[in-house]
CSV table of C-alpha atoms in Angstrom, one decimal:
chain,number,residue,atom,x,y,z
I,1,MET,CA,52.3,127.9,117.5
I,2,LYS,CA,51.2,124.4,116.6
I,3,SER,CA,49.2,125.8,113.6
I,4,ILE,CA,52.1,127.9,112.4
I,5,PHE,CA,54.5,125.0,112.7
I,6,SER,CA,52.2,122.7,110.6
I,7,ILE,CA,51.8,125.3,107.9
I,8,THR,CA,55.5,125.8,107.7
I,9,SER,CA,56.2,122.1,107.5
I,10,LEU,CA,53.6,121.7,104.8
I,11,LEU,CA,55.1,124.4,102.7
I,12,LEU,CA,58.6,122.9,103.1
I,13,ILE,CA,57.3,119.5,102.0
I,14,ILE,CA,55.6,121.1,98.9
I,15,PHE,CA,58.9,122.9,98.1
I,16,LEU,CA,61.0,119.8,98.4
I,17,ASN,CA,58.7,117.8,96.2
I,18,ALA,CA,58.6,120.5,93.6
I,19,CYS,CA,62.4,120.6,93.2
I,20,GLY,CA,63.2,117.0,94.2
I,21,SER,CA,64.3,115.8,90.8
I,22,SER,CA,66.8,118.7,90.4
I,23,ASN,CA,68.4,118.0,93.8
I,24,ALA,CA,68.4,114.2,93.5
I,25,VAL,CA,71.6,112.4,92.3
I,26,PRO,CA,71.1,110.6,88.9
I,27,ALA,CA,71.4,107.2,90.6
I,28,ASP,CA,68.3,108.0,92.6
I,29,LEU,CA,66.3,108.8,89.5
I,30,PHE,CA,67.5,106.2,86.9
I,31,GLU,CA,69.0,102.8,86.6
I,32,ILE,CA,70.6,100.8,83.8
I,33,GLU,CA,68.8,97.6,83.1
I,34,LEU,CA,70.3,94.7,81.1
I,35,THR,CA,68.8,91.5,79.8
I,36,GLY,CA,67.8,89.3,82.7
I,37,ASN,CA,69.2,91.7,85.2
I,38,LYS,CA,72.5,90.0,84.7
I,39,THR,CA,76.0,91.4,85.3
I,40,GLU,CA,78.0,88.6,83.6
I,41,PHE,CA,78.0,88.1,79.8
I,42,GLN,CA,80.0,86.2,77.2
I,43,GLN,CA,82.0,88.1,74.6
I,44,ASN,CA,80.0,88.9,71.5
I,45,ALA,CA,76.7,88.6,73.3
I,46,SER,CA,73.7,90.7,72.2
I,47,VAL,CA,72.2,92.3,75.3
I,48,GLY,CA,69.0,94.3,75.8
I,49,ILE,CA,69.6,97.6,77.4
I,50,ALA,CA,67.3,100.3,78.8
I,51,VAL,CA,67.2,103.0,81.5
I,52,LYS,CA,64.6,102.6,84.2
I,53,ASN,CA,63.0,106.0,84.9
I,54,LYS,CA,62.2,105.8,88.6
I,55,LYS,CA,60.4,109.1,88.9
I,56,GLY,CA,58.8,109.3,85.5
I,57,LEU,CA,60.8,112.3,84.4
I,58,GLU,CA,60.9,113.6,80.9
I,59,ILE,CA,64.0,112.2,79.2
I,60,GLU,CA,65.4,114.1,76.2
I,61,ASN,CA,68.3,111.9,75.2
I,62,ILE,CA,70.4,108.9,76.3
I,63,SER,CA,73.9,107.9,75.2
I,64,TYR,CA,76.0,104.9,76.3
I,65,THR,CA,79.7,104.2,76.7
I,66,ILE,CA,81.6,101.1,77.9
I,67,ASN,CA,84.9,101.9,79.7
I,68,ASP,CA,84.6,105.4,78.2
I,69,LYS,CA,84.3,104.2,74.6
I,70,PRO,CA,81.0,104.9,72.7
I,71,LEU,CA,78.5,102.0,72.7
I,72,LYS,CA,76.2,101.6,69.8
I,73,VAL,CA,72.6,100.8,70.5
I,74,GLU,CA,70.3,99.3,67.9
I,75,ASN,CA,66.7,98.3,68.7
I,76,ASN,CA,67.5,98.7,72.4
I,77,ARG,CA,70.3,96.2,72.2
I,78,ILE,CA,74.1,96.4,72.5
I,79,LEU,CA,76.7,94.0,71.1
I,80,LEU,CA,79.5,93.2,73.6
I,81,ASP,CA,82.2,92.6,71.0
I,82,MET,CA,85.0,94.4,72.8
I,83,PRO,CA,88.4,93.0,72.1
I,84,HIS,CA,89.5,92.8,75.8
I,85,LEU,CA,87.6,90.8,78.4
I,86,GLY,CA,87.2,91.4,82.1
I,87,GLU,CA,85.7,94.1,84.3
I,88,LYS,CA,83.7,96.7,82.4
I,89,THR,CA,81.7,99.8,83.3
I,90,ILE,CA,78.7,100.8,81.2
I,91,LYS,CA,77.8,104.4,81.6
I,92,ALA,CA,74.6,106.1,80.5
I,93,THR,CA,74.6,109.9,80.0
I,94,ILE,CA,71.0,111.1,80.3
I,95,ALA,CA,69.7,114.5,79.3
I,96,TYR,CA,66.5,115.2,81.3
I,97,GLU,CA,64.4,118.3,82.3
I,98,GLY,CA,67.1,120.8,81.3
I,99,THR,CA,70.0,119.0,83.0
I,100,THR,CA,72.4,116.1,82.3
I,101,GLY,CA,73.4,113.2,84.6
I,102,GLU,CA,75.4,110.0,84.4
I,103,ILE,CA,74.8,106.5,85.9
I,104,GLU,CA,76.9,103.4,85.8
I,105,LYS,CA,76.6,99.6,85.9
I,106,ASN,CA,79.6,97.3,86.3
I,107,ILE,CA,79.6,94.0,84.4
I,108,LYS,CA,82.0,91.2,83.7
I,109,LEU,CA,82.7,90.3,80.1
I,110,LEU,CA,83.8,86.6,80.0
I,111,ALA,CA,85.1,84.3,77.3
I,112,GLU,CA,82.8,82.7,74.8
I,113,LYS,CA,84.0,79.1,75.3
I,114,GLY,CA,85.6,77.2,78.1
I,115,PRO,CA,89.3,76.3,78.0
I,116,GLU,CA,90.4,73.1,76.3
I,117,VAL,CA,92.5,70.6,78.2
I,118,TYR,CA,96.0,69.7,77.2
I,119,THR,CA,98.7,67.3,78.5
I,120,TYR,CA,102.4,66.8,77.8
I,121,GLU,CA,104.9,64.4,76.3
I,122,ILE,CA,108.5,64.5,77.6
I,123,ILE,CA,111.0,64.7,74.7
I,124,ASN,CA,114.2,65.1,76.8
I,125,GLU,CA,115.5,65.6,80.3
I,126,PHE,CA,118.5,67.9,81.1
I,127,PRO,CA,120.3,68.7,84.3
I,128,HIS,CA,119.1,71.7,86.3
I,129,ASP,CA,120.6,73.3,89.4
I,130,PRO,CA,118.5,72.1,92.4
I,131,LYS,CA,119.5,75.2,94.3
I,132,ALA,CA,117.9,77.4,91.7
I,133,PHE,CA,114.6,78.9,93.0
I,134,THR,CA,113.4,79.4,89.4
I,135,GLN,CA,111.3,82.5,88.6
I,136,GLY,CA,112.0,83.3,85.0
I,137,LEU,CA,113.2,81.2,82.0
I,138,GLU,CA,113.8,82.2,78.4
I,139,PHE,CA,115.8,81.2,75.4
I,140,TYR,CA,117.7,83.8,73.4
I,141,LYS,CA,119.8,82.7,70.4
I,142,ASP,CA,119.9,79.1,71.7
I,143,THR,CA,121.2,80.2,75.1
I,144,LEU,CA,118.9,79.7,78.2
I,145,TYR,CA,118.6,82.6,80.6
I,146,GLU,CA,117.3,82.1,84.1
I,147,SER,CA,116.3,84.3,87.0
I,148,THR,CA,115.8,83.1,90.6
I,149,GLY,CA,114.1,84.4,93.7
I,150,ARG,CA,114.5,84.6,97.5
I,151,LYS,CA,116.4,87.4,99.2
I,152,GLY,CA,120.1,86.7,99.2
I,153,GLN,CA,119.7,83.9,96.7
I,154,SER,CA,118.4,85.9,93.6
I,155,TYR,CA,120.5,86.0,90.5
I,156,LEU,CA,120.5,86.2,86.7
I,157,ARG,CA,122.4,83.6,84.7
I,158,LYS,CA,123.0,82.4,81.2
I,159,ILE,CA,123.2,78.6,80.8
I,160,ASP,CA,124.0,75.8,78.4
I,161,PHE,CA,120.7,74.1,78.6
I,162,LYS,CA,122.1,70.7,77.5
I,163,THR,CA,124.7,70.4,80.3
I,164,GLY,CA,123.5,73.0,82.9
I,165,LYS,CA,126.9,74.7,82.6
I,166,VAL,CA,126.7,78.4,83.7
I,167,PHE,CA,128.3,80.7,81.2
I,168,LYS,CA,127.9,83.8,83.4
I,169,GLN,CA,126.0,84.9,86.5
I,170,ILE,CA,125.3,88.1,88.3
I,171,ASP,CA,123.8,88.2,91.8
I,172,LEU,CA,121.1,90.7,92.9
I,173,ASP,CA,121.6,92.7,96.1
I,174,ALA,CA,120.3,90.8,99.1
I,175,GLN,CA,117.5,93.3,99.6
I,176,TYR,CA,115.8,92.1,96.3
I,177,PHE,CA,113.6,89.0,95.7
I,178,GLY,CA,114.2,88.2,92.0
I,179,GLU,CA,111.3,87.4,89.7
I,180,GLY,CA,110.6,86.9,86.0
I,181,LEU,CA,112.6,88.0,83.0
I,182,THR,CA,112.3,88.5,79.3
I,183,ILE,CA,114.8,89.5,76.5
I,184,LEU,CA,114.1,92.0,73.7
I,185,ASN,CA,116.6,93.8,71.4
I,186,ASP,CA,119.6,92.5,73.3
I,187,LYS,CA,118.3,93.8,76.6
I,188,ILE,CA,117.2,91.6,79.6
I,189,TYR,CA,114.3,93.0,81.6
I,190,MET,CA,114.1,91.4,85.0
I,191,LEU,CA,111.5,92.0,87.8
I,192,THR,CA,111.8,92.0,91.6
I,193,TRP,CA,108.8,90.9,93.6
I,194,GLN,CA,107.7,93.5,96.1
I,195,SER,CA,110.3,96.3,95.7
I,196,GLY,CA,108.4,98.0,92.9
I,197,LEU,CA,111.5,97.9,90.8
I,198,GLY,CA,112.8,96.1,87.7
I,199,PHE,CA,116.3,96.0,86.2
I,200,ILE,CA,117.7,96.1,82.6
I,201,TYR,CA,120.8,94.2,81.6
I,202,ASP,CA,123.0,93.8,78.6
I,203,VAL,CA,122.2,90.4,77.2
I,204,ASN,CA,125.8,89.6,76.3
I,205,THR,CA,127.7,90.9,79.4
I,206,LEU,CA,124.9,90.8,82.0
I,207,GLU,CA,126.0,94.3,82.9
I,208,LYS,CA,123.2,96.3,84.5
I,209,ILE,CA,122.4,99.3,82.3
I,210,ASP,CA,119.2,100.7,83.8
I,211,SER,CA,116.3,100.2,86.2
I,212,PHE,CA,112.6,101.0,86.1
I,213,GLN,CA,109.7,101.5,88.5
I,214,TYR,CA,106.3,99.8,88.3
I,215,GLY,CA,103.2,101.8,87.6
I,216,ALA,CA,99.7,100.7,88.6
I,217,SER,CA,100.9,97.0,88.8
I,218,LYS,CA,101.4,96.1,92.4
I,219,GLU,CA,104.1,93.5,92.3
I,220,GLY,CA,106.5,91.8,89.9
I,221,TRP,CA,105.8,88.2,89.0
I,222,GLY,CA,106.2,87.1,85.3
I,223,LEU,CA,107.5,88.8,82.2
I,224,THR,CA,107.5,88.0,78.4
I,225,ASN,CA,107.4,89.9,75.1
I,226,ASP,CA,105.9,89.7,71.6
I,227,GLY,CA,108.8,91.4,69.9
I,228,LYS,CA,107.3,94.8,70.3
I,229,LYS,CA,106.0,95.2,73.9
I,230,LEU,CA,106.4,93.5,77.2
I,231,TYR,CA,103.8,91.6,79.2
I,232,LYS,CA,104.0,91.7,83.0
I,233,SER,CA,102.0,89.7,85.5
I,234,ASP,CA,101.7,91.0,89.1
I,235,GLY,CA,99.7,88.3,91.0
I,236,SER,CA,96.3,89.8,90.1
I,237,GLU,CA,93.9,89.1,87.2
I,238,LYS,CA,95.8,91.7,85.1
I,239,ILE,CA,98.6,91.2,82.6
I,240,TRP,CA,100.2,94.6,81.9
I,241,LEU,CA,101.4,95.8,78.5
I,242,LEU,CA,104.6,97.8,78.8
I,243,ASN,CA,106.4,100.0,76.4
I,244,PRO,CA,110.0,98.6,76.3
I,245,GLU,CA,111.5,102.0,75.8
I,246,THR,CA,109.7,104.0,78.5
I,247,LEU,CA,108.6,101.0,80.6
I,248,VAL,CA,105.2,102.7,81.0
I,249,GLU,CA,102.3,100.4,81.6
I,250,GLU,CA,100.2,101.5,78.6
I,251,ASP,CA,97.4,99.0,78.8
I,252,HIS,CA,96.4,95.7,80.4
I,253,ILE,CA,94.4,92.5,79.7
I,254,GLU,CA,92.5,90.5,82.3
I,255,THR,CA,92.7,86.7,82.4
I,256,VAL,CA,89.2,85.3,82.0
I,257,THR,CA,87.4,82.0,81.4
I,258,ASN,CA,83.8,81.6,80.3
I,259,ARG,CA,82.8,81.5,84.0
I,260,SER,CA,85.0,83.8,85.9
I,261,ILE,CA,88.0,86.2,86.1
I,262,PHE,CA,91.1,84.3,87.1
I,263,ASN,CA,94.0,85.8,89.2
I,264,LYS,CA,96.7,83.1,89.5
I,265,THR,CA,99.0,84.0,86.6
I,266,ASN,CA,102.7,83.7,87.3
I,267,GLU,CA,105.7,83.0,84.9
I,268,LEU,CA,104.9,83.9,81.3
I,269,GLU,CA,106.0,82.9,77.8
I,270,TYR,CA,104.7,84.4,74.5
I,271,VAL,CA,104.3,82.2,71.5
I,272,ASP,CA,102.4,83.1,68.3
I,273,GLY,CA,99.8,85.3,69.8
I,274,LEU,CA,99.4,83.2,72.9
I,275,ILE,CA,100.7,83.6,76.4
I,276,TYR,CA,101.7,80.4,78.3
I,277,ALA,CA,101.5,81.0,82.0
I,278,ASN,CA,102.3,79.0,85.1
I,279,VAL,CA,99.4,78.9,87.5
I,280,TRP,CA,100.7,80.0,90.9
I,281,GLN,CA,101.2,77.0,93.3
I,282,LYS,CA,99.7,74.6,90.8
I,283,GLU,CA,101.1,71.8,88.5
I,284,SER,CA,99.4,73.4,85.5
I,285,MET,CA,99.7,76.1,83.0
I,286,MET,CA,97.2,78.4,81.2
I,287,ILE,CA,97.2,79.2,77.5
I,288,ILE,CA,95.9,82.8,77.2
I,289,ASP,CA,94.9,84.8,74.1
I,290,ALA,CA,97.3,87.8,74.3
I,291,VAL,CA,94.7,90.2,72.9
I,292,SER,CA,91.4,89.3,74.7
I,293,GLY,CA,92.8,87.7,77.8
I,294,ALA,CA,90.6,84.6,77.3
I,295,ILE,CA,92.0,81.4,78.8
I,296,ILE,CA,91.6,79.1,75.9
I,297,GLY,CA,93.5,76.2,77.3
I,298,VAL,CA,94.8,74.5,80.4
I,299,ILE,CA,97.9,72.2,80.4
I,300,ASN,CA,97.9,69.5,83.1
I,301,PHE,CA,101.5,68.9,84.2
I,302,GLY,CA,100.6,66.5,86.9
I,303,GLY,CA,103.2,63.8,87.5
I,304,LEU,CA,106.1,65.8,86.3
I,305,LYS,CA,107.3,66.8,89.8
I,306,ASP,CA,107.4,63.0,90.6
I,307,LYS,CA,110.3,62.6,88.1
I,308,VAL,CA,112.7,64.9,90.0
I,309,THR,CA,114.9,64.1,93.0
I,310,LYS,CA,113.1,64.6,96.3
I,311,HIS,CA,114.8,66.9,98.9
I,312,PRO,CA,113.6,69.3,101.7
I,313,ASP,CA,113.7,72.5,99.5
I,314,LEU,CA,111.8,70.9,96.5
I,315,ASP,CA,109.0,73.3,95.5
I,316,VAL,CA,106.4,73.8,92.8
I,317,LEU,CA,106.5,73.8,89.0
I,318,ASN,CA,107.6,77.2,87.7
I,319,GLY,CA,109.5,78.3,84.6
I,320,VAL,CA,108.6,78.0,81.0
I,321,ALA,CA,110.6,78.7,77.9
I,322,TYR,CA,109.9,78.1,74.2
I,323,HIS,CA,112.7,77.0,71.9
I,324,THR,CA,111.8,78.4,68.5
I,325,LYS,CA,114.0,76.2,66.3
I,326,ARG,CA,113.1,73.0,68.1
I,327,GLY,CA,109.4,73.9,68.4
I,328,THR,CA,109.2,72.6,72.0
I,329,PHE,CA,108.7,74.0,75.5
I,330,PHE,CA,111.2,73.7,78.3
I,331,VAL,CA,109.8,73.6,81.9
I,332,THR,CA,111.2,73.1,85.3
I,333,GLY,CA,110.4,74.0,88.9
I,334,LYS,CA,111.8,75.8,92.0
I,335,ASN,CA,114.7,73.7,93.2
I,336,TRP,CA,114.2,70.9,90.7
I,337,ASP,CA,117.2,69.0,89.5
I,338,LYS,CA,115.8,68.5,86.0
I,339,LEU,CA,114.8,70.7,83.0
I,340,PHE,CA,112.2,69.0,80.8
I,341,GLU,CA,111.8,69.5,77.1
I,342,VAL,CA,108.1,68.7,76.3
I,343,LYS,CA,105.5,68.8,73.6
I,344,ILE,CA,102.1,70.1,74.5
I,345,ILE,CA,99.3,67.7,73.4
I,346,LYS,CA,95.6,68.3,73.2
I,347,LYS,CA,93.7,65.6,75.1
C-alpha cells in the first residue's frame, strides 16, 4: 500500500508541475515592475516599466493601459503625462503560452511642484448675519446668494452684500442639512449634506423647480461651476464633474499636491480655470487646477477670525465668492458677523 501511495503521489506532483502555469493566476506568474519599485510619481515623469516573469514562461506580447486607456511604451519607458492626477491603475495584458492574462499595479500620480503660499489683504468689511451657519456663497448679477446648514436652520437666501439686507429667503425642510450652492443659467443648484439629494431653484423667485440624487459621490459639501459644468465636493479627495442638465456625475478630479492626495476640500468657487476651496476645519483655502486637480496654491487666512465678534456659536472660516466686476473675493465663516472683501496676495 505504501508503495502504491508513493507512486500515485509522485504522478500527481508531476502532473501538477506540468500544467502549473495554465492553472496559476497571472499575478502568480508575472509582476509589473516600475523604476525604483516606486508607486508614487510626479506628473510628466518618465518611468521605466517591465514585467517580471516569475516562472520563465514564453511571453508572446505585452500591452499596457492606465485607467483603461492605452499606454505607449518606448525603450521600456512610459511617460506619465495624463491630464488628471491621483490614484491610477496600470494594467499589463500578457499573451503567453497560448493564453492571455492581466495583472495590475496601483500608483499615485502627484503634482510636479509644491503649492505656493498666499496671504490676503482686507479691502472692505460688510455686515453678515451671525446666525447664518454659512455653507455656500456665490454672486450672481451683483446679488449675493447664501446657503446655510444645520437641520431646522438651513435656508437659501439672496442678499444685498453691502448692507446684509435679505431680499428673499426660503427655508429647507427640517430633515435636511443644507450645504453648498452654485448658479448657472438662472438656476440655483443647492446640496444637502447626507441625504443624497440636491435641489434646483429659480434664481429670481427662489421657487423650487426640481431635485436630483447623487451618484457615486457620498455626500454633498461644496458646489461651483465653470459656465458649462458643475463641480461638487463630497468630503473625499474627489471633486465630481456634473452635467447641469442631467446632474449625472460624468467624471471627477482628485485634489493632489506634489507629496500626497488631499481630502479636505469643502466650499468651492471657480475662477479662470482654478477652483478656490475652503479647507475643512482650517483657516485656509486651496487653489486647485480645475483640470489636473493639482493644488497649486494655499491661502493662509489666519487672523481673519479674530476680527469678528466672539460668541458661543462662532465657528470656522467657510464661504467664498468671487465678484467678477470688482475682481475681489468675499469670504466669511459660520456664524460670523462680518463678510470680508479681500485681495489674494502671493507671499
